[in-house]
mmCIF file of C-alpha atoms in Angstrom:
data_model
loop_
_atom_site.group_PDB
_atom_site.id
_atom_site.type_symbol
_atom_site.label_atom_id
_atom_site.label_comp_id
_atom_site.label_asym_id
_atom_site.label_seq_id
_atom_site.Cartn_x
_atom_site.Cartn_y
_atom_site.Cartn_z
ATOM 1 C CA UNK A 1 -0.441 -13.898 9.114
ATOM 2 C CA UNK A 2 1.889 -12.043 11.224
ATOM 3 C CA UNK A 3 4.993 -13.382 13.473
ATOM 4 C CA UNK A 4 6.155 -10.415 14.316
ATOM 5 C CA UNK A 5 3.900 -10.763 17.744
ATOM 6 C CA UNK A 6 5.971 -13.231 19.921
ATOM 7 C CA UNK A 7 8.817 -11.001 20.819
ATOM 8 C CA UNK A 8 5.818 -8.964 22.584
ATOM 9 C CA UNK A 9 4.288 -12.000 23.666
ATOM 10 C CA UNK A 10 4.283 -10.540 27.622
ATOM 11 C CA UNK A 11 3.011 -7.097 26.649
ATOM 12 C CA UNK A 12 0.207 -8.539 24.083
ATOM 13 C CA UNK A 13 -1.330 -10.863 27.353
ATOM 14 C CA UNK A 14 -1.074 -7.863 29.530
ATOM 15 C CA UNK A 15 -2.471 -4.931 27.256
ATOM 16 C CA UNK A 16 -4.856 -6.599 24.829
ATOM 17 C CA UNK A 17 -8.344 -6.558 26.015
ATOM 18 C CA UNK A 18 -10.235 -9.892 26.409
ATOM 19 C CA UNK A 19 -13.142 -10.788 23.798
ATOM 20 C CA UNK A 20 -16.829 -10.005 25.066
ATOM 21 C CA UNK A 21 -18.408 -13.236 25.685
ATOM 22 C CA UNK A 22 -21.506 -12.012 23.838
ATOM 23 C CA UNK A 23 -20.324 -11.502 21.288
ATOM 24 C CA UNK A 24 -18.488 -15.181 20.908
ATOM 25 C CA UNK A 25 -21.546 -16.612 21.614
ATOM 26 C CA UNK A 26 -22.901 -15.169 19.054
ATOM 27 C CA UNK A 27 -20.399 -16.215 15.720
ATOM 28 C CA UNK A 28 -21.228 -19.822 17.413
ATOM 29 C CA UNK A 29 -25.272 -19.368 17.421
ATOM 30 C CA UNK A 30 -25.518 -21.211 13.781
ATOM 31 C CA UNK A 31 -23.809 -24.400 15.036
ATOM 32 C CA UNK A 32 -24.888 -24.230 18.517
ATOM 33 C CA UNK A 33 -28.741 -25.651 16.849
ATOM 34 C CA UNK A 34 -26.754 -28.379 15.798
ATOM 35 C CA UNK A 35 -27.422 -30.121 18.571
ATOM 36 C CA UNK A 36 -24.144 -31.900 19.467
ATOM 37 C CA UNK A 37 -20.756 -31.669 21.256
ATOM 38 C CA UNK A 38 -19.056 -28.031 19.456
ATOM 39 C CA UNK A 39 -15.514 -28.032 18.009
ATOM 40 C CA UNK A 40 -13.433 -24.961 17.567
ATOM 41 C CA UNK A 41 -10.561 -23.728 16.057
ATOM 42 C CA UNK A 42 -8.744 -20.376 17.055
ATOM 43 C CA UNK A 43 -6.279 -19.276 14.545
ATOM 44 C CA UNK A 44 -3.691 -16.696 14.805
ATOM 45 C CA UNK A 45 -4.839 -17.294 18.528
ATOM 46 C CA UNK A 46 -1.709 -15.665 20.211
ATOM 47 C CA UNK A 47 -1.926 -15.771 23.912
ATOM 48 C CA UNK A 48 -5.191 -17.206 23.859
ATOM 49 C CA UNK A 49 -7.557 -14.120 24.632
ATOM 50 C CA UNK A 50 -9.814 -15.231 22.446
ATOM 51 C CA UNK A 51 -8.944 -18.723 23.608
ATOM 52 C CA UNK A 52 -10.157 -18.528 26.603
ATOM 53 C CA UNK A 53 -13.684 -17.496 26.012
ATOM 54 C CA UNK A 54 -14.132 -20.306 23.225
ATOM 55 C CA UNK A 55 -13.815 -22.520 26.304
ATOM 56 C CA UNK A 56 -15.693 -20.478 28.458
ATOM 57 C CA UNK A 57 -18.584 -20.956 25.666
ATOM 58 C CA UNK A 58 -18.548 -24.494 26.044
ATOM 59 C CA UNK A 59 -16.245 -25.781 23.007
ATOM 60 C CA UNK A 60 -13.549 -27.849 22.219
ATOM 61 C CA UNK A 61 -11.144 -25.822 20.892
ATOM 62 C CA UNK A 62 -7.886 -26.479 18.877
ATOM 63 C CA UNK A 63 -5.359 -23.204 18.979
ATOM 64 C CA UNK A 64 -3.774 -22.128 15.633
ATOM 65 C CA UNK A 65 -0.628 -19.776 14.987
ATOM 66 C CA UNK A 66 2.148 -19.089 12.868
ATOM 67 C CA UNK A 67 4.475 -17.819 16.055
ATOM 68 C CA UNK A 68 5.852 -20.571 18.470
ATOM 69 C CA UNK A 69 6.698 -17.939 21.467
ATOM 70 C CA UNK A 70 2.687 -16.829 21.364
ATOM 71 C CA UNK A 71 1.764 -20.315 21.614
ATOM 72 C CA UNK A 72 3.904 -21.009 24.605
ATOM 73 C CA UNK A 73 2.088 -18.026 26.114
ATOM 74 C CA UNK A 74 -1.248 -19.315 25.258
ATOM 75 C CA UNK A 75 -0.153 -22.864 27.175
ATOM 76 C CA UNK A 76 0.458 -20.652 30.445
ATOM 77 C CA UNK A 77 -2.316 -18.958 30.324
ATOM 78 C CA UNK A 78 -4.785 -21.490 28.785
ATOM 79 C CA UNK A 79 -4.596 -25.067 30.358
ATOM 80 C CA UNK A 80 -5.159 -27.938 28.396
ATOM 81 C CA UNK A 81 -5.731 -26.529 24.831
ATOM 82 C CA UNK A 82 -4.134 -28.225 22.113
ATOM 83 C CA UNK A 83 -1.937 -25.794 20.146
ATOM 84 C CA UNK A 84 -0.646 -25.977 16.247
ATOM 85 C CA UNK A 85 1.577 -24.348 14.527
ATOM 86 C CA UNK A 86 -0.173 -22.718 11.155
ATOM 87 C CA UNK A 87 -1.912 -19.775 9.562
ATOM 88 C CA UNK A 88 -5.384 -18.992 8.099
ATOM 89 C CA UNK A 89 -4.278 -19.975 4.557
ATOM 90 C CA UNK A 90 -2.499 -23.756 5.578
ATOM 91 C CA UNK A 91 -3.765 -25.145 9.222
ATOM 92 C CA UNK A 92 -2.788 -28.630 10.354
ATOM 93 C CA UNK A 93 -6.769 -29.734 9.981
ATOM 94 C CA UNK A 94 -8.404 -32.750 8.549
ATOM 95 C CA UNK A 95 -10.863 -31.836 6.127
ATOM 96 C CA UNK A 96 -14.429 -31.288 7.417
ATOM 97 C CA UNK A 97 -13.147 -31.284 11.212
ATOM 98 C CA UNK A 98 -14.370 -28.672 12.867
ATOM 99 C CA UNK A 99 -17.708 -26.941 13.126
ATOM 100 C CA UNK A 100 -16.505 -22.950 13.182
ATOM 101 C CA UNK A 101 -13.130 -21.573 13.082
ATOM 102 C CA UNK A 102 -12.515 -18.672 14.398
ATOM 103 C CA UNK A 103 -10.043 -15.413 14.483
ATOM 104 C CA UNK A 104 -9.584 -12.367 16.656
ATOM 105 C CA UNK A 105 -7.823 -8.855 15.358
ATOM 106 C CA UNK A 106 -6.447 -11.913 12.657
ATOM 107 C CA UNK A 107 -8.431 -11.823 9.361
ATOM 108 C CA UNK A 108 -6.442 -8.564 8.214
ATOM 109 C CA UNK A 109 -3.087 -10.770 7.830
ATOM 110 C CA UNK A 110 -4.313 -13.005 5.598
ATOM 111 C CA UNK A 111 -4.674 -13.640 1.754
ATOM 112 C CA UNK A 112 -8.285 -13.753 1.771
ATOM 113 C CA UNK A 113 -8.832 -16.297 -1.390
ATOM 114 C CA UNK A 114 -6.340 -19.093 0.031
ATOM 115 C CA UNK A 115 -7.667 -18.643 3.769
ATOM 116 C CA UNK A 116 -11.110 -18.730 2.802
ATOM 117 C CA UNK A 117 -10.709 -21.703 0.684
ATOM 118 C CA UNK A 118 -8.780 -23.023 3.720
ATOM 119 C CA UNK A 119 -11.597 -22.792 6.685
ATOM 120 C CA UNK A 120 -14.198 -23.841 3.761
ATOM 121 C CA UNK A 121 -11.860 -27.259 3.716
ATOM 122 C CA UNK A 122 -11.690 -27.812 7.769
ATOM 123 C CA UNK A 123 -15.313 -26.801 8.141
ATOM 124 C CA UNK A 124 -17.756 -29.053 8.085
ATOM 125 C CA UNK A 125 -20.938 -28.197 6.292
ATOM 126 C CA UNK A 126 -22.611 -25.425 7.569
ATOM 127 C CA UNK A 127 -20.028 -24.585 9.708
ATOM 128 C CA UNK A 128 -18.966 -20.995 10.985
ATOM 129 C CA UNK A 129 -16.481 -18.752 10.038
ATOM 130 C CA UNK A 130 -16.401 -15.683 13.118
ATOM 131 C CA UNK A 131 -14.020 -12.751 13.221
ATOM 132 C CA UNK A 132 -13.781 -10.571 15.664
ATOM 133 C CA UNK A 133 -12.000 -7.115 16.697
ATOM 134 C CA UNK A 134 -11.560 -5.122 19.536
ATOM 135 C CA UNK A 135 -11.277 -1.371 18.540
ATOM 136 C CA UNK A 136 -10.816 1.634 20.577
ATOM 137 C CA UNK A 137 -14.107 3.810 20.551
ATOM 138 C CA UNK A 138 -13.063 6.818 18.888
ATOM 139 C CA UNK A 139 -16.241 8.916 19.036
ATOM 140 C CA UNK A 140 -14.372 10.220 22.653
ATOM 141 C CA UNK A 141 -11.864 12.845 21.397
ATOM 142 C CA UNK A 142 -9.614 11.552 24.040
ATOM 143 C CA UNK A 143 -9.811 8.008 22.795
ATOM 144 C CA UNK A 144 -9.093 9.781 19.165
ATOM 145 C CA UNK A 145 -5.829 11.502 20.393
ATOM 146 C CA UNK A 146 -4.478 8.175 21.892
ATOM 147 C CA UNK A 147 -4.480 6.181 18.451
ATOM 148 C CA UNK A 148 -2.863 9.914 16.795
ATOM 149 C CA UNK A 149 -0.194 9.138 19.144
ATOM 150 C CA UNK A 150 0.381 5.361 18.824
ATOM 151 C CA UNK A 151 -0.474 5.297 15.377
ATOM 152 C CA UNK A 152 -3.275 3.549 13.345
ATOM 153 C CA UNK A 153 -3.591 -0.010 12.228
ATOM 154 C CA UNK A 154 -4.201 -2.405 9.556
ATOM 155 C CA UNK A 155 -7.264 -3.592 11.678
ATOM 156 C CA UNK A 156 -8.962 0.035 11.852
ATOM 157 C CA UNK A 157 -7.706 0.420 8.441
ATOM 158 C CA UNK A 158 -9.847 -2.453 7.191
ATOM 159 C CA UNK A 159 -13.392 -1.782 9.434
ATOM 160 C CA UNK A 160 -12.846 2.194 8.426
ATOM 161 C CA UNK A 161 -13.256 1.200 5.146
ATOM 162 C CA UNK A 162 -15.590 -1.024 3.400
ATOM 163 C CA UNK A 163 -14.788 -4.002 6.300
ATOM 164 C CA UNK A 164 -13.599 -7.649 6.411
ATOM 165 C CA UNK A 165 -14.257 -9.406 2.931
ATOM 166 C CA UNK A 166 -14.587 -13.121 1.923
ATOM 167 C CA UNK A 167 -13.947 -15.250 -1.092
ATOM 168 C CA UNK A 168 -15.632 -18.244 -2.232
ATOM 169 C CA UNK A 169 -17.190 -20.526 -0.963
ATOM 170 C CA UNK A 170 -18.467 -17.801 1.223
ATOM 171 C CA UNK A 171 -21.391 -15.777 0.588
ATOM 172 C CA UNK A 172 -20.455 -12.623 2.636
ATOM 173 C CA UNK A 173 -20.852 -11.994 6.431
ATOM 174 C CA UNK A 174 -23.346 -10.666 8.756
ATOM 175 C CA UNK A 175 -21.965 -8.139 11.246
ATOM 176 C CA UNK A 176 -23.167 -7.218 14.885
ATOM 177 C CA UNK A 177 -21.382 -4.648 17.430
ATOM 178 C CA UNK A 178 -21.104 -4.011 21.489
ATOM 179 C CA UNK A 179 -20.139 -1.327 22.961
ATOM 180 C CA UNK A 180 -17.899 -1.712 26.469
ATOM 181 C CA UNK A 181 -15.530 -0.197 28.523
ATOM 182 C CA UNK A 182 -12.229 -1.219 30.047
ATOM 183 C CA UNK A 183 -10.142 -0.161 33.095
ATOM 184 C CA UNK A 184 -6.786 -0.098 32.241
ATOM 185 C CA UNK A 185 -3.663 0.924 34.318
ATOM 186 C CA UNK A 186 -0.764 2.719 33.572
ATOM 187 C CA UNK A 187 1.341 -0.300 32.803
ATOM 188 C CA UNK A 188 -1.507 -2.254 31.018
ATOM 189 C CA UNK A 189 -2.112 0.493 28.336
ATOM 190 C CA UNK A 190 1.430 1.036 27.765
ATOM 191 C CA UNK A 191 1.707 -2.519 27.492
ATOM 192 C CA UNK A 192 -1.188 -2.355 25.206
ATOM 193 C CA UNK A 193 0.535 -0.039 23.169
ATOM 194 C CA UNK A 194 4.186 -1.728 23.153
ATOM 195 C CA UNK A 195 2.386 -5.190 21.983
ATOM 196 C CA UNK A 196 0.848 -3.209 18.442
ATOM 197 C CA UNK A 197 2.478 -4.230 15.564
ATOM 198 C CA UNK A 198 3.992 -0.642 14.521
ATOM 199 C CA UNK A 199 5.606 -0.348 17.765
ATOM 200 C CA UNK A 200 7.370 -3.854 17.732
ATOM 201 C CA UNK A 201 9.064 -2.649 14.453
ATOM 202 C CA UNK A 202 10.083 0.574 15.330
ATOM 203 C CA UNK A 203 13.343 1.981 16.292
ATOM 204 C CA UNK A 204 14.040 2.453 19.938
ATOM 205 C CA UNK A 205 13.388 5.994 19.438
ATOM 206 C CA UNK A 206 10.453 5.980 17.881
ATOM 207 C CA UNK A 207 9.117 3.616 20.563
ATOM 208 C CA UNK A 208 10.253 5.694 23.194
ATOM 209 C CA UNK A 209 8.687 8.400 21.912
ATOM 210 C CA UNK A 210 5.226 7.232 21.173
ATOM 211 C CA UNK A 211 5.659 5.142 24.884
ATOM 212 C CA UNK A 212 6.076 8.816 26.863
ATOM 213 C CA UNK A 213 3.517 10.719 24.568
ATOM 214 C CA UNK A 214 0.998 7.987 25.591
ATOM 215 C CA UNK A 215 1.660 7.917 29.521
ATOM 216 C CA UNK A 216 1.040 11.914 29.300
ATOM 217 C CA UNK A 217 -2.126 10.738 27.953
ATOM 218 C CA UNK A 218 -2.771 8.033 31.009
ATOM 219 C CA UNK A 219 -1.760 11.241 33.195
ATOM 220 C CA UNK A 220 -4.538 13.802 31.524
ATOM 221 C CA UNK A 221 -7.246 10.921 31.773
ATOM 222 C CA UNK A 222 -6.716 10.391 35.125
ATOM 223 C CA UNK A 223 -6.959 14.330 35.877
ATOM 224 C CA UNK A 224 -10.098 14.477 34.059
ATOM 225 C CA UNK A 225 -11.530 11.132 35.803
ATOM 226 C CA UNK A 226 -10.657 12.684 38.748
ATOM 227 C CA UNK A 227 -8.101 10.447 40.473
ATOM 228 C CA UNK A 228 -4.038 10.347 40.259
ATOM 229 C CA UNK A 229 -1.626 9.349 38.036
ATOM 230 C CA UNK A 230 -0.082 7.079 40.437
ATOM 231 C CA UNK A 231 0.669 3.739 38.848
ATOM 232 C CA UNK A 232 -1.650 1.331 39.930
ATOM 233 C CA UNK A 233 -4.682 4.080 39.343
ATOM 234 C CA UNK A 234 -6.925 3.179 36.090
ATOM 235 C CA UNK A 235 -8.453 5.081 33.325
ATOM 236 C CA UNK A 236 -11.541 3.691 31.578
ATOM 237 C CA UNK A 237 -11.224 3.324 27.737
ATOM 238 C CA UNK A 238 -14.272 2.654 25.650
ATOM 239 C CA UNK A 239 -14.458 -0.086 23.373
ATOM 240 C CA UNK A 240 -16.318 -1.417 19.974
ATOM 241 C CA UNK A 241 -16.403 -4.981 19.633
ATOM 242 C CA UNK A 242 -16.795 -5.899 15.748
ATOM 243 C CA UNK A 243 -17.731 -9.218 15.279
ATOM 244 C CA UNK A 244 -18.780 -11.090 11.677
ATOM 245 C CA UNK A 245 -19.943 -14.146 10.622
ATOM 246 C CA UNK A 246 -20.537 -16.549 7.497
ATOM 247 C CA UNK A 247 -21.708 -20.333 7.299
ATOM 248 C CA UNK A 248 -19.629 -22.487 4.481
ATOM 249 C CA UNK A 249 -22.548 -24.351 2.221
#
């Protein structure tokens, strides 16, 4: 899994979008009719967006992820979660401990044999395996134009193509989708921007580049929307929520 992440750790809080709770409740529905107390683990949690509405859901939830600055984020900005460092392919789990583990804009880091071998050892049987991904709805041309300029990602790489795949024990993954829309200010799409993976590892150039092509983006939206381009003004940017799910036999 990535660790390139925590030296963004500000701009990832600020400019990634927050997890519909639908859509978590639904990767837990399986366990849920188990009929007793729910334990989670989020891994390659970050700064605990997805975190956060695990709790909200009504789980106990452990936090998971290879970068030690995104996990001091995650303790500001969720209270009281217990945080590990580890990845998808070796977490710090008993065997059998948990009852779904979970992982947002994550499963496209990982080595898919060794991490699904991995949650098939923490989960207990007939646990859950979710993922989840927030990606920009690109069916508006403007929306299309904004990832031209920041550049694609592994993420819409993988759903583009034939989607998120699983090894044994799994038997493949169901798949549901929401469609949402977020109002974002100057500074938090910028920030979303800054906190992508492409951008942390560019040259200060490059990033400066991509960073002003982007606000002349904000700047059109906001003429089209009608309003300023003042900062503090927001544009509204459509969203797909992808989420998956598979039960460990």
């Amino acid at each position: 899994m990535s660790v390139s992440f925590g030296a963004a750790a500000s701009a990832y809080q600020s400019g990634r979008p927050d997890y519909p709770r639908e859509a978590v409740d639904w990767m837990l529905e399986p366990v849920r009719e188990h009929g007793r107390s729910l334990r989670a683990a989020d891994v390659g949690a970050g700064t605990g967006k997805l975190t956060r509405t695990i709790v909200e859901a009504g789980a106990e939830v452990v936090a998971i992820d290879p970068d030690s600055e995104m996990l001091a984020s995650l303790r500001e900005n969720v209270h009281g979660v217990p945080t590990f460092m580890g990845t998808a392919e070796r977490m710090p789990l008993p065997d059998a401990s948990v009852d779904a583990v979970l992982l947002g804009q994550a499963w496209h880091w990982v080595d898919v044999p060794a991490a699904s071998a991995e949650v098939a050892r923490v989960l207990r049987a007939g646990g859950v395996l979710g993922l989840v991904w927030n990606i920009r709805d690109e069916s508006d041309p403007w929306v299309a134009r904004l990832t031209a300029a920041m550049h694609g990602s592994h993420a819409e790489e993988l759903l583009a193509g034939d989607g998120p795949q699983v090894a044994a024990p799994f038997d493949g993954l169901v798949e549901r989708r929401w469609s949402w829309t977020r109002s974002l200010t100057r500074t938090a799409l910028l920030d979303m921007v800054a906190s992508r993976s492409y951008i942390i590892t560019a040259t200060e150039a490059e990033r400066g580049e991509i960073l002003a092509s982007v606000g002349d983006l904000f700047d059109e939206r906001r003429r089209t929307e009608g309003g300023t381009a003042a900062d503090g003004e927001t544009i509204s940017l459509p969203y797909l929520t992808r989420a998956y799910r598979g039960i460990r036999p």
